[in-house]
mmCIF file of C-alpha atoms in Angstrom:
data_model
loop_
_atom_site.group_PDB
_atom_site.id
_atom_site.type_symbol
_atom_site.label_atom_id
_atom_site.label_comp_id
_atom_site.label_asym_id
_atom_site.label_seq_id
_atom_site.Cartn_x
_atom_site.Cartn_y
_atom_site.Cartn_z
ATOM 1 C CA TYR A 94 9.088 15.964 -5.795
ATOM 2 C CA VAL A 95 6.657 15.048 -2.919
ATOM 3 C CA CYS A 96 2.938 15.921 -2.388
ATOM 4 C CA SER A 97 1.345 15.212 0.954
ATOM 5 C CA THR A 98 -1.818 15.430 2.919
ATOM 6 C CA TRP A 99 -1.982 14.971 6.826
ATOM 7 C CA GLY A 100 -3.750 15.814 9.969
ATOM 8 C CA ASN A 101 -6.221 18.645 10.131
ATOM 9 C CA ASN A 102 -6.954 18.681 6.321
ATOM 10 C CA HIS A 103 -3.421 20.011 5.474
ATOM 11 C CA PHE A 104 -2.111 19.629 1.956
ATOM 12 C CA LYS A 105 1.322 20.359 0.537
ATOM 13 C CA THR A 106 1.764 20.603 -3.186
ATOM 14 C CA PHE A 107 4.617 19.412 -5.293
ATOM 15 C CA ASP A 108 5.703 23.084 -5.642
ATOM 16 C CA GLY A 109 5.752 23.663 -1.857
ATOM 17 C CA ASP A 110 2.482 25.421 -1.103
ATOM 18 C CA ILE A 111 0.905 24.245 2.171
ATOM 19 C CA TYR A 112 -2.827 25.116 2.488
ATOM 20 C CA GLN A 113 -5.955 23.573 4.320
ATOM 21 C CA PHE A 114 -9.004 22.183 2.697
ATOM 22 C CA PRO A 115 -11.643 20.456 4.672
ATOM 23 C CA GLY A 116 -13.722 18.813 1.909
ATOM 24 C CA ILE A 117 -15.184 15.307 2.372
ATOM 25 C CA CYS A 118 -16.055 14.544 -1.117
ATOM 26 C CA LYS A 119 -14.007 12.309 -3.531
ATOM 27 C CA TYR A 120 -11.139 14.342 -4.964
ATOM 28 C CA ASN A 121 -8.416 14.155 -7.664
ATOM 29 C CA PHE A 122 -5.321 14.101 -5.318
ATOM 30 C CA VAL A 123 -2.912 13.876 -8.297
ATOM 31 C CA SER A 124 -3.284 12.878 -11.849
ATOM 32 C CA ASP A 125 -1.266 12.977 -15.087
ATOM 33 C CA CYS A 126 -3.156 15.639 -17.168
ATOM 34 C CA GLN A 127 -0.985 16.091 -20.170
ATOM 35 C CA GLU A 128 -3.207 14.493 -22.673
ATOM 36 C CA SER A 129 -6.422 12.882 -23.050
ATOM 37 C CA TYR A 130 -4.630 9.565 -22.215
ATOM 38 C CA LYS A 131 -3.743 9.660 -18.477
ATOM 39 C CA GLU A 132 -0.922 7.534 -17.203
ATOM 40 C CA PHE A 133 -2.105 7.574 -13.690
ATOM 41 C CA SER A 134 -4.440 9.067 -11.198
ATOM 42 C CA VAL A 135 -4.767 9.116 -7.370
ATOM 43 C CA HIS A 136 -8.192 9.848 -6.024
ATOM 44 C CA ILE A 137 -8.813 10.103 -2.330
ATOM 45 C CA GLN A 138 -11.714 10.707 0.118
ATOM 46 C CA ARG A 139 -11.164 12.208 3.497
ATOM 47 C CA GLY A 140 -13.694 12.098 6.296
ATOM 48 C CA LEU A 141 -14.001 12.007 10.207
ATOM 49 C CA ASN A 142 -13.265 8.972 12.186
ATOM 50 C CA SER A 143 -14.877 7.969 15.370
ATOM 51 C CA ASN A 144 -12.763 10.399 17.321
ATOM 52 C CA ASN A 145 -13.687 13.184 15.153
ATOM 53 C CA HIS A 146 -10.324 13.396 13.508
ATOM 54 C CA SER A 147 -9.870 13.811 9.908
ATOM 55 C CA GLU A 148 -8.533 10.742 8.049
ATOM 56 C CA ILE A 149 -8.184 9.268 4.602
ATOM 57 C CA GLN A 150 -10.900 6.759 4.131
ATOM 58 C CA TYR A 151 -9.750 5.160 0.982
ATOM 59 C CA ILE A 152 -7.318 5.749 -1.917
ATOM 60 C CA LEU A 153 -8.010 4.831 -5.537
ATOM 61 C CA LEU A 154 -4.926 4.585 -7.727
ATOM 62 C CA THR A 155 -5.279 3.948 -11.457
ATOM 63 C CA ILE A 156 -2.223 3.135 -13.569
ATOM 64 C CA THR A 157 -3.180 2.843 -17.151
ATOM 65 C CA ASP A 158 -5.881 0.257 -16.988
ATOM 66 C CA PHE A 159 -4.853 -1.187 -13.617
ATOM 67 C CA THR A 160 -6.679 -0.173 -10.398
ATOM 68 C CA VAL A 161 -5.677 -0.452 -6.956
ATOM 69 C CA TYR A 162 -8.149 0.332 -4.062
ATOM 70 C CA LEU A 163 -6.791 0.839 -0.642
ATOM 71 C CA ARG A 164 -8.442 1.062 2.709
ATOM 72 C CA PRO A 165 -6.772 0.426 5.996
ATOM 73 C CA LYS A 166 -5.397 -3.012 6.196
ATOM 74 C CA LEU A 167 -6.950 -3.911 2.760
ATOM 75 C CA ALA A 168 -5.689 -3.883 -0.826
ATOM 76 C CA VAL A 169 -7.989 -4.672 -3.819
ATOM 77 C CA VAL A 170 -6.555 -4.877 -7.278
ATOM 78 C CA ASP A 171 -8.793 -4.843 -10.178
ATOM 79 C CA GLY A 172 -11.741 -5.888 -7.977
ATOM 80 C CA GLN A 173 -9.970 -8.737 -6.295
ATOM 81 C CA ILE A 174 -8.656 -8.692 -2.638
ATOM 82 C CA VAL A 175 -4.883 -9.326 -2.694
ATOM 83 C CA LYS A 176 -2.427 -10.380 -0.199
ATOM 84 C CA THR A 177 0.640 -8.273 0.165
ATOM 85 C CA PRO A 178 3.380 -8.024 -0.966
ATOM 86 C CA TYR A 179 1.720 -8.086 -4.286
ATOM 87 C CA TYR A 180 3.468 -7.410 -7.701
ATOM 88 C CA SER A 181 1.893 -7.279 -11.130
ATOM 89 C CA SER A 182 2.137 -4.986 -14.164
ATOM 90 C CA GLY A 183 4.981 -2.968 -12.871
ATOM 91 C CA VAL A 184 3.243 -2.167 -9.469
ATOM 92 C CA LEU A 185 4.472 -3.464 -6.077
ATOM 93 C CA ILE A 186 2.197 -3.146 -3.161
ATOM 94 C CA GLU A 187 3.598 -3.591 0.469
ATOM 95 C CA SER A 188 1.999 -3.361 3.722
ATOM 96 C CA ASN A 189 2.578 -3.638 7.448
ATOM 97 C CA ASP A 190 0.627 -2.566 10.577
ATOM 98 C CA ILE A 191 1.624 1.047 10.182
ATOM 99 C CA TYR A 192 2.152 1.769 6.315
ATOM 100 C CA THR A 193 0.825 0.878 2.977
ATOM 101 C CA LYS A 194 3.317 1.432 0.184
ATOM 102 C CA VAL A 195 2.781 1.345 -3.607
ATOM 103 C CA TYR A 196 5.714 1.527 -6.043
ATOM 104 C CA ALA A 197 4.891 1.960 -9.724
ATOM 105 C CA LYS A 198 7.507 1.464 -12.415
ATOM 106 C CA LEU A 199 6.310 4.654 -14.265
ATOM 107 C CA GLY A 200 7.701 6.772 -11.531
ATOM 108 C CA LEU A 201 5.401 6.963 -8.667
ATOM 109 C CA VAL A 202 5.782 5.982 -4.928
ATOM 110 C CA LEU A 203 2.759 6.285 -2.706
ATOM 111 C CA ILE A 204 3.146 5.915 1.059
ATOM 112 C CA TRP A 205 -0.040 5.963 3.411
ATOM 113 C CA ASN A 206 0.089 5.466 7.158
ATOM 114 C CA GLN A 207 -3.429 4.010 6.980
ATOM 115 C CA GLU A 208 -4.854 6.895 8.821
ATOM 116 C CA ASP A 209 -4.380 10.802 8.267
ATOM 117 C CA ALA A 210 -1.158 10.994 6.190
ATOM 118 C CA LEU A 211 -0.526 10.259 2.482
ATOM 119 C CA MET A 212 2.643 11.038 0.538
ATOM 120 C CA VAL A 213 3.110 10.707 -3.147
ATOM 121 C CA GLU A 214 6.446 11.017 -4.784
ATOM 122 C CA LEU A 215 6.625 11.603 -8.578
ATOM 123 C CA ASP A 216 9.417 11.264 -11.118
ATOM 124 C CA SER A 217 10.458 14.601 -12.557
ATOM 125 C CA LYS A 218 9.283 13.552 -16.038
ATOM 126 C CA PHE A 219 5.836 14.545 -14.879
ATOM 127 C CA ASN A 220 6.888 18.256 -14.195
ATOM 128 C CA ASN A 221 4.262 20.640 -15.456
ATOM 129 C CA TYR A 222 1.907 17.759 -16.271
ATOM 130 C CA THR A 223 -0.074 17.187 -13.127
ATOM 131 C CA CYS A 224 -3.486 18.427 -11.750
ATOM 132 C CA GLY A 225 -5.410 17.974 -8.723
ATOM 133 C CA LEU A 226 -4.923 18.955 -5.068
ATOM 134 C CA CYS A 227 -1.169 18.433 -5.465
ATOM 135 C CA GLY A 228 -0.937 21.296 -7.993
ATOM 136 C CA ASP A 229 0.679 21.406 -11.410
ATOM 137 C CA TYR A 230 4.292 20.392 -10.441
ATOM 138 C CA ASN A 231 5.819 23.376 -12.381
ATOM 139 C CA GLY A 232 8.361 24.247 -9.766
ATOM 140 C CA ILE A 233 6.619 27.588 -9.005
ATOM 141 C CA PRO A 234 4.749 27.977 -5.808
ATOM 142 C CA ILE A 235 1.255 29.533 -5.895
ATOM 143 C CA TYR A 236 1.370 30.675 -9.570
ATOM 144 C CA ASN A 237 -1.071 28.421 -11.397
ATOM 145 C CA GLU A 238 -2.883 26.950 -8.434
ATOM 146 C CA PHE A 239 -4.032 29.991 -6.517
ATOM 147 C CA ILE A 240 -3.838 32.770 -9.022
ATOM 148 C CA ASP A 241 -4.698 31.575 -12.372
ATOM 149 C CA GLY A 242 -7.063 34.067 -13.843
ATOM 150 C CA GLY A 243 -8.162 35.356 -10.488
ATOM 151 C CA ASP A 244 -7.233 35.062 -6.873
ATOM 152 C CA TYR A 245 -8.317 31.632 -5.602
ATOM 153 C CA ASN A 246 -8.538 30.773 -2.122
ATOM 154 C CA SER A 247 -7.761 27.219 -0.964
ATOM 155 C CA ILE A 248 -11.476 26.207 -0.681
ATOM 156 C CA THR A 249 -12.273 27.182 -4.248
ATOM 157 C CA TYR A 250 -9.195 25.554 -5.432
ATOM 158 C CA GLY A 251 -10.079 22.326 -3.442
ATOM 159 C CA ASN A 252 -13.710 22.260 -4.729
ATOM 160 C CA LEU A 253 -12.474 22.369 -8.270
ATOM 161 C CA GLN A 254 -10.810 18.915 -7.764
ATOM 162 C CA LYS A 255 -13.973 17.228 -6.827
ATOM 163 C CA ILE A 256 -14.737 14.104 -8.807
ATOM 164 C CA SER A 257 -18.501 14.079 -9.413
ATOM 165 C CA LYS A 258 -20.091 10.669 -8.455
ATOM 166 C CA PRO A 259 -23.713 10.193 -9.241
ATOM 167 C CA ASN A 260 -25.804 10.045 -5.906
ATOM 168 C CA ALA A 261 -22.834 10.901 -3.790
ATOM 169 C CA GLU A 262 -23.994 12.824 -0.771
ATOM 170 C CA CYS A 263 -21.338 15.372 0.219
ATOM 171 C CA GLU A 264 -21.533 19.180 0.566
ATOM 172 C CA ASP A 265 -18.722 21.344 -0.837
ATOM 173 C CA PRO A 266 -17.055 23.450 1.761
ATOM 174 C CA ASP A 267 -18.314 27.133 1.507
ATOM 175 C CA GLU A 268 -15.956 29.147 -0.458
ATOM 176 C CA THR A 269 -16.803 32.306 1.297
ATOM 177 C CA GLN A 270 -15.770 31.054 4.556
ATOM 178 C CA ALA A 271 -12.235 31.267 4.500
ATOM 179 C CA LEU A 272 -10.515 29.191 7.122
ATOM 180 C CA PRO A 273 -9.716 31.489 10.054
ATOM 181 C CA SER A 274 -5.996 32.538 10.166
ATOM 182 C CA CYS A 275 -4.129 32.325 13.289
ATOM 183 C CA SER A 276 -1.413 34.324 14.716
ATOM 184 C CA GLU A 277 -1.154 32.717 18.133
ATOM 185 C CA HIS A 278 0.888 29.826 19.475
ATOM 186 C CA ARG A 279 3.974 30.829 17.351
ATOM 187 C CA ASP A 280 6.459 30.401 20.239
ATOM 188 C CA GLU A 281 5.193 26.994 21.134
ATOM 189 C CA CYS A 282 5.250 25.662 17.619
ATOM 190 C CA GLU A 283 8.583 27.073 16.858
ATOM 191 C CA MET A 284 9.973 25.431 20.087
ATOM 192 C CA LEU A 285 8.509 22.045 19.083
ATOM 193 C CA LEU A 286 9.904 22.075 15.547
ATOM 194 C CA THR A 287 13.378 23.547 16.325
ATOM 195 C CA SER A 288 14.052 21.051 19.233
ATOM 196 C CA SER A 289 17.288 19.306 19.231
ATOM 197 C CA ALA A 290 15.561 16.209 17.716
ATOM 198 C CA PHE A 291 15.058 18.128 14.532
ATOM 199 C CA ALA A 292 18.493 19.619 14.207
ATOM 200 C CA ASP A 293 19.229 17.669 10.962
ATOM 201 C CA CYS A 294 15.950 19.032 9.413
ATOM 202 C CA ARG A 295 16.295 22.730 9.610
ATOM 203 C CA LEU A 296 17.986 23.100 6.221
ATOM 204 C CA ARG A 297 16.132 20.312 4.346
ATOM 205 C CA LEU A 298 12.597 21.740 4.803
ATOM 206 C CA ASN A 299 10.775 25.023 4.917
ATOM 207 C CA LEU A 300 10.343 25.351 8.630
ATOM 208 C CA GLU A 301 7.965 28.311 8.366
ATOM 209 C CA MET A 302 5.252 26.344 6.573
ATOM 210 C CA TYR A 303 5.165 23.733 9.281
ATOM 211 C CA ILE A 304 5.135 26.386 11.988
ATOM 212 C CA GLN A 305 2.111 27.931 10.225
ATOM 213 C CA ALA A 306 0.250 24.547 9.953
ATOM 214 C CA CYS A 307 1.101 23.846 13.643
ATOM 215 C CA MET A 308 -0.414 27.201 14.598
ATOM 216 C CA GLN A 309 -3.451 26.505 12.645
ATOM 217 C CA ASP A 310 -3.836 23.090 14.449
ATOM 218 C CA LYS A 311 -3.506 24.746 17.871
ATOM 219 C CA CYS A 312 -6.125 27.365 17.088
ATOM 220 C CA ALA A 313 -8.576 24.739 15.549
ATOM 221 C CA CYS A 314 -8.130 22.566 18.635
ATOM 222 C CA ASN A 315 -9.133 25.616 20.831
ATOM 223 C CA THR A 316 -6.889 24.607 23.886
ATOM 224 C CA ASN A 317 -8.421 21.150 23.813
ATOM 225 C CA GLU A 318 -5.595 19.058 25.289
ATOM 226 C CA ASP A 319 -5.908 16.791 22.256
ATOM 227 C CA SER A 320 -2.415 15.588 21.223
ATOM 228 C CA PHE A 321 -3.828 14.869 17.561
ATOM 229 C CA CYS A 322 -3.771 18.585 16.973
ATOM 230 C CA LEU A 323 -0.145 18.855 17.355
ATOM 231 C CA CYS A 324 1.198 15.484 16.714
ATOM 232 C CA SER A 325 -0.001 15.172 13.083
ATOM 233 C CA THR A 326 1.998 18.274 11.953
ATOM 234 C CA ILE A 327 5.110 17.268 13.846
ATOM 235 C CA SER A 328 4.912 13.759 12.510
ATOM 236 C CA GLU A 329 4.743 15.110 9.026
ATOM 237 C CA TYR A 330 7.656 17.306 9.625
ATOM 238 C CA SER A 331 9.559 14.307 10.985
ATOM 239 C CA ARG A 332 8.474 12.102 7.901
ATOM 240 C CA GLN A 333 9.326 14.692 5.299
ATOM 241 C CA CYS A 334 12.697 15.230 6.843
ATOM 242 C CA SER A 335 13.464 11.501 6.696
ATOM 243 C CA HIS A 336 12.260 11.497 3.209
ATOM 244 C CA ALA A 337 14.652 14.424 2.380
ATOM 245 C CA GLY A 338 17.587 12.419 3.659
ATOM 246 C CA GLY A 339 17.590 13.874 7.269
ATOM 247 C CA ARG A 340 17.588 11.808 10.480
ATOM 248 C CA PRO A 341 15.178 13.213 13.129
ATOM 249 C CA GLY A 342 15.997 12.112 16.541
ATOM 250 C CA GLU A 343 13.549 10.630 19.053
ATOM 251 C CA TRP A 344 10.925 13.450 19.582
ATOM 252 C CA ARG A 345 8.145 11.380 20.934
ATOM 253 C CA THR A 346 8.021 10.962 24.780
ATOM 254 C CA GLN A 347 5.704 9.169 27.194
ATOM 255 C CA ASP A 348 3.493 12.183 27.657
ATOM 256 C CA PHE A 349 3.663 13.602 24.192
ATOM 257 C CA CYS A 350 2.416 12.151 20.862
#
């Protein structure tokens, strides 16, 4: 019941597809789309930070008529900056130096590391009712997201989720330029993700998807010894493992991540 985005423009839908989408516009991450009346929506904008790493610049969460705007170390509710922990209208906002968390009584939990990684957990009552970068939450991978009436690639799919803002300056990623596939670095990625620290994670998550994401990261980094390339996907694997009830061991070291 978790959708997430992290690192080098990776997204994981509720149904378990992992894809890359490098858009820097404002997008519908996940919304309730069952009727004209939306119970909630989560909009995000990703962009590059000063180190040229992709991160989330802000999140806009709307629950019925209540809006929460989040930036790193800042929470704004209905236009007013608030101190956390903050509770009102069935919404609790907590934050510390590392995470911002929002719990909404209607069945939504949002956890952001104030940098590149955002995770949204949704109650199963929203099965088949969502739309956005997180997909339709119908339990079937790929089906409606990437096939629906034609074979979509992830860029086409991502561009469809853009929220048009008047005067917004942002280019859609080119749909004909599919992201390069990558078949190198499998051994290194597999070794990292199957280390003894992750023994408790093997049966809880789809390992192959994280190996693929790690390979993409290594290819994109082009042998640049930039730990961000690897650390973000391994951090995500560790987070998702904990979230699924696993207990990852200590995998970070003095020289790695």
